[in-house]
Amino acid sequence: MTVAELAAGLRAGSYSSEELTRHYLDRIARFDAVLNSFITVVPERALEQARNADRRLKRGEAGPLTGIPIAHKDIFCTRGLKTSCGSRMLDDFVAPYDATVVSKMDQAGLVVLGKTNMDEFAMGSSNENSWYGPVRNPWDTALVPGGSSGGSAAAVAAGLCAAATGTDTGGSIRQPAALCGLTGLKPTYGRVSRYGMVAFASSLDQAGVLTHSAEDAAAMLQVMAGFDLRDSTSADEPVPDYSVGLAGSLEGLKIGLPKEYFGEGLDGAIAHSIRQAIDEFRSLGATLVEISLPNTALAIPTYYVVAPAECSSNLARYDGVRFGYRCEAPQDLEDLYQRSRSEALGSEVKRRILIGTYALSAGYYDAYYLKAQQIRRLISEDFRQAFAQVDVIMGPTTPSTAFAIGEKAKDPVTMYLSDIYTIAVNLAGLPGMSIPVAPVSGRPVGLQIVGNYFREAQLLNVAHRLQQATGWHLKHPGDYWA
Amino acid sequence: MQWETVIGLEIHAQLATKSKIFSGAPTAYGAAPNTQACAVDLGLPGVLPVLNAEVVVMGVRFGAAIGAIPQGRSVFARKNYFYPDLPKGYQISQYELPIVGKGSVEIVLDDGTTKRVGVTRAHLEEDAGKSLHEDFHGLTGIDLNRAGTPLLEIVSEPDMRSAREAVAYARKIHQIVRYIGICDGNMQEGSFRVDANVSIRPPGGELGTRAELKNINSFRFLERAINFEVERQVDILEAGGSVVQETRLYDADRDETRAMRSKEEANDYRYFPDPDLLPVELDAKFVADVVAGLPELPDDRRQRFSSVFSLNAEDAALLTSSRELADYYEAVVGVSGDARLAANWVMGDLAGALNRDGLEITDAPVAPAQLGGMLKRISDGTLSGKLAKQVFDAMWSGAGSADEVILSRGLTQITDIDAIARQVDEVLAANQSQVAAFREADDKKRAKMLGFFVGQVMKATAGKADPKQVNRLLREKL
């Protein structure tokens, strides 16, 4: 069921938040041994929150989402709870404070069932890079759920929580949403506070949600969005009411279709599903405009300089000195650093730290980091020009459907290419969504919708209208929704 | 062979903010270890820096004070290196675009002439914590109280040619940062730290290889460290060797510089703009307001003191050495009206008493109004210099205003000739034999013996008799 339906049920008294929470906890106990979507489950704490929510509901002090059981990606600091970021490095790290996203959700009365699995430090596109083991896709447990918010995606898709938070640095919400048949929303950079979100690449990281519907995403974003004094990069822009325009007409909407997103490398069956969705939009009154984003091919190489550069610095704090993993019996300081980091960080994380360190080194800075920043501006400029002509941009979220666990694990470049359509959106800082369209061979397919800065309401409106017209978002993995 | 010394200084001035540069934790000195470090200072996962606006104001003040009014954009960058007391593995500093650009200050040399010393730049940055090696038996303790304390790093041009010039420049910067209220200047507590880059070369030649001297916590040590280092480099070069570029620590106990543990290779700090912080864009109105709020700068004040109060250059410099002292002096003049007399007392008895009791001018037990009030009583003849010292001592011990002390202790000078004459007669009558001896003595001896009689009269009047009158009367009567 969607968050909207559950909220209505709570309000009508059909069930209590405590009952709902027990329902999800039971499902986690039943299914998650296989799916491995949670790193931490906190039944007692969740039930306590649920009882508080029930009191608020009874007293008429409840917000729209009070009592809804959700899960947080294990990248958000939660006071008193382990916040591992999928890494051995933080396996014993209990955050002493709440991320802004977490405290906003708490204040709104949502119930936190636990913390979801993820690629280590949000680096990965398959959720195979977790210290806690890979997450399985509920549509087919031989497949990956995508990453890095793979645990959140699998948990929502399998009905182990009503919705979940995620983070998206290069596609980490949209790609797993696509692979798991969900609605994923990555807001404009700065729309949601990054405070308390363990940093991967600060200029790209953005928190968002994975839900069953655009309506749910709107309700969740409503709680999360807003300026935060603790995050200098958060946007001091008013937060609109995301629910009011959801059902608005799409008559006259101009949809840009970048020719670069429909070319070589895109699976034919996926292209067909995407075309089918776009035809739906045409029948909803939208007009289609072919556009070009000429620097698309540069997005991945640019990203793999910028993101590793920032990560090499962001992850320097994991040194074994103050918190986190420390190697046994270090001989001296050098040994403490070397072994603590070697032993506790995974290979993908190390690869990116090395790439980033190299890119920032004296003599290489201009050729890599500075050049990447210049190209990043060109990519933003491509979008700026596109949005002068169109309202939203659409295309596939991913070039292929979910792949098998282990299939791409040995080949980082192929893995990196699975984010080819999502990465440019982060480089430009734009809001993007992925919503489910017609599946291919039983595997979900995601349509990506990109909007102009702070136009989340428009994205949600566009997505909602398609979902109302088609019902594709209501398809669930049968094993879990019998 | 002749050598020319070339010195540039890097000064870290700790900015006098209540909270840290990127967090709300307090900056007070001397708290128990790790009690003034919050999640941001500890570099916990997920925390973000938020710039303390006060440090920007202070940076602008400094720029304005050295003729480099900041404008436009400055950018915070990360300086990446691993060290146990550097919690994030990088220091947030400024690199390509510092808040303060090129400026200069004027220093006065030993021969009284002046010289301009260039300031290359000044940038904002956070301090690191401290590593504690004592009390931990084979372990190192980390105190992060200081982590995130705001610093202004002031980098000079290599314009100084002697240790004395370097000291004069460092003192000038010290004076400026204290005048404009951005740093308390306390060198012992590390609020004002000076590193010196020292090299030598044949006069006018190419710059030589420099050594960076650290761990200097007083102006005296700065002079000694540089002098030691220059001699060391001269010895090396004259023996045909070459100077190694390195960081050397000054050891005050041995009065020498020593190489720090040599690093295998040069550090590559991999600077890049900090993506967690927005560039600082200075608004022209903001800058204008800050500049308008600046106090009179030390050089301007020194010149004004010279011209308005007719002080010589030396006295004007001394009285304006700190803003507090200059404020004190001006307040005394305001009450007493006699600039010269005020200068004598402020630089003389007041300075002496402060020195004796180890007090700063701001802690002086005698307020400017009290001292000024006393000087008025000297000017109007109520007090002799000697009595004034008694009044001053009484006020120092908390006895109230000068007039109150004069009244309660009856310290008014006796200027009544008849009263003094009576005392003189009594003293002469009581000391017949000395009078006889005086009359038989020659002039030379008499001058000495007169002192005895003056002393007796002053004793009899409890020091209140006007000594000039006493002398005159004694000579007449003897």
PDB file of C-alpha atoms in Angstrom, chain A residues 77 90 93 96-97 189 194-198 202-203 229-233 309-310 312-314 316-319 321-323 333 337 341 357 360-362 365 369, chain B residues 39-40 42-51 78 80-90 96 142 144 264 268-278:
ATOM      1  CA  CYS A  77      23.166   9.728  11.410  1.00  0.00           C
ATOM      2  CA  LEU A  90      31.805   2.474  10.933  1.00  0.00           C
ATOM      3  CA  PHE A  93      29.880   3.831  15.135  1.00  0.00           C
ATOM      4  CA  PRO A  96      25.663  10.960  18.957  1.00  0.00           C
ATOM      5  CA  TYR A  97      23.370  13.203  16.940  1.00  0.00           C
ATOM      6  CA  TYR A 189      20.995  20.086  -4.851  1.00  0.00           C
ATOM      7  CA  ARG A 194      22.988  17.331   4.032  1.00  0.00           C
ATOM      8  CA  TYR A 195      23.687  17.810   7.743  1.00  0.00           C
ATOM      9  CA  GLY A 196      24.187  14.435   9.342  1.00  0.00           C
ATOM     10  CA  MET A 197      24.357  12.627   6.027  1.00  0.00           C
ATOM     11  CA  VAL A 198      27.722  10.897   5.834  1.00  0.00           C
ATOM     12  CA  SER A 202      29.726  16.979  -1.042  1.00  0.00           C
ATOM     13  CA  SER A 203      28.939  18.974  -4.187  1.00  0.00           C
ATOM     14  CA  LEU A 229      21.380  26.716   9.128  1.00  0.00           C
ATOM     15  CA  ARG A 230      23.689  23.761   9.700  1.00  0.00           C
ATOM     16  CA  ASP A 231      24.228  23.225   5.973  1.00  0.00           C
ATOM     17  CA  SER A 232      25.674  26.240   4.164  1.00  0.00           C
ATOM     18  CA  THR A 233      24.891  24.622   0.821  1.00  0.00           C
ATOM     19  CA  ALA A 309      38.391  13.989  -5.550  1.00  0.00           C
ATOM     20  CA  GLU A 310      35.843  15.060  -2.974  1.00  0.00           C
ATOM     21  CA  SER A 312      39.360  11.288  -1.087  1.00  0.00           C
ATOM     22  CA  SER A 313      39.165  14.291   1.221  1.00  0.00           C
ATOM     23  CA  ASN A 314      35.807  13.496   2.856  1.00  0.00           C
ATOM     24  CA  ALA A 316      40.268  11.185   5.338  1.00  0.00           C
ATOM     25  CA  ARG A 317      38.607  11.461   8.759  1.00  0.00           C
ATOM     26  CA  TYR A 318      38.363   7.680   8.950  1.00  0.00           C
ATOM     27  CA  ASP A 319      41.851   7.330  10.333  1.00  0.00           C
ATOM     28  CA  VAL A 321      42.093   7.894  15.761  1.00  0.00           C
ATOM     29  CA  ARG A 322      38.810   9.152  17.187  1.00  0.00           C
ATOM     30  CA  PHE A 323      36.032   6.761  16.148  1.00  0.00           C
ATOM     31  CA  LEU A 333      51.172   6.323  13.648  1.00  0.00           C
ATOM     32  CA  TYR A 337      46.655   4.868   9.524  1.00  0.00           C
ATOM     33  CA  ARG A 341      42.193   2.131   6.477  1.00  0.00           C
ATOM     34  CA  THR A 357      44.005  11.688  -4.509  1.00  0.00           C
ATOM     35  CA  LEU A 360      44.075  16.532  -6.803  1.00  0.00           C
ATOM     36  CA  SER A 361      47.830  16.027  -6.747  1.00  0.00           C
ATOM     37  CA  ALA A 362      50.255  18.769  -7.619  1.00  0.00           C
ATOM     38  CA  TYR A 365      45.138  19.200 -10.514  1.00  0.00           C
ATOM     39  CA  TYR A 369      40.124  18.431 -11.230  1.00  0.00           C
TER      40      TYR A 369
ATOM     41  CA  ALA B  39      30.570  17.128  16.812  1.00  0.00           C
ATOM     42  CA  VAL B  40      31.759  19.511  14.094  1.00  0.00           C
ATOM     43  CA  LEU B  42      35.549  16.299  16.182  1.00  0.00           C
ATOM     44  CA  GLY B  43      34.960  15.768  12.479  1.00  0.00           C
ATOM     45  CA  LEU B  44      32.239  13.203  13.112  1.00  0.00           C
ATOM     46  CA  PRO B  45      30.702  11.610  10.029  1.00  0.00           C
ATOM     47  CA  GLY B  46      28.036  13.834   8.465  1.00  0.00           C
ATOM     48  CA  VAL B  47      28.862  17.140  10.156  1.00  0.00           C
ATOM     49  CA  LEU B  48      29.221  20.318   8.118  1.00  0.00           C
ATOM     50  CA  PRO B  49      31.041  23.602   8.728  1.00  0.00           C
ATOM     51  CA  VAL B  50      29.108  26.864   8.975  1.00  0.00           C
ATOM     52  CA  LEU B  51      31.159  30.036   8.746  1.00  0.00           C
ATOM     53  CA  ARG B  78      40.779  22.201   2.033  1.00  0.00           C
ATOM     54  CA  ASN B  80      44.667  17.776   3.012  1.00  0.00           C
ATOM     55  CA  TYR B  81      47.083  15.960   5.297  1.00  0.00           C
ATOM     56  CA  PHE B  82      46.922  13.329   7.965  1.00  0.00           C
ATOM     57  CA  TYR B  83      47.744  14.183  11.546  1.00  0.00           C
ATOM     58  CA  PRO B  84      46.185  12.865  14.751  1.00  0.00           C
ATOM     59  CA  ASP B  85      45.172  16.315  16.005  1.00  0.00           C
ATOM     60  CA  LEU B  86      43.642  17.252  12.633  1.00  0.00           C
ATOM     61  CA  PRO B  87      40.225  15.621  13.005  1.00  0.00           C
ATOM     62  CA  LYS B  88      38.931  15.755   9.429  1.00  0.00           C
ATOM     63  CA  GLY B  89      42.186  14.862   7.719  1.00  0.00           C
ATOM     64  CA  TYR B  90      42.125  18.326   6.207  1.00  0.00           C
ATOM     65  CA  GLU B  96      43.868  30.883  -4.124  1.00  0.00           C
ATOM     66  CA  ILE B 142      44.696  14.413  21.682  1.00  0.00           C
ATOM     67  CA  LEU B 144      40.629  19.015  20.373  1.00  0.00           C
ATOM     68  CA  GLU B 264      60.825  11.901   3.639  1.00  0.00           C
ATOM     69  CA  ASP B 268      51.385  17.716  -1.306  1.00  0.00           C
ATOM     70  CA  TYR B 269      48.382  19.287   0.374  1.00  0.00           C
ATOM     71  CA  ARG B 270      46.037  18.732  -2.571  1.00  0.00           C
ATOM     72  CA  TYR B 271      44.227  22.008  -2.000  1.00  0.00           C
ATOM     73  CA  PHE B 272      40.799  22.311  -3.569  1.00  0.00           C
ATOM     74  CA  PRO B 273      37.795  24.560  -2.867  1.00  0.00           C
ATOM     75  CA  ASP B 274      35.768  23.218   0.062  1.00  0.00           C
ATOM     76  CA  PRO B 275      32.452  22.049  -1.412  1.00  0.00           C
ATOM     77  CA  ASP B 276      30.783  22.369   2.007  1.00  0.00           C
ATOM     78  CA  LEU B 277      31.222  26.145   2.096  1.00  0.00           C
ATOM     79  CA  LEU B 278      30.026  28.778  -0.301  1.00  0.00           C
TER      80      LEU B 278
END
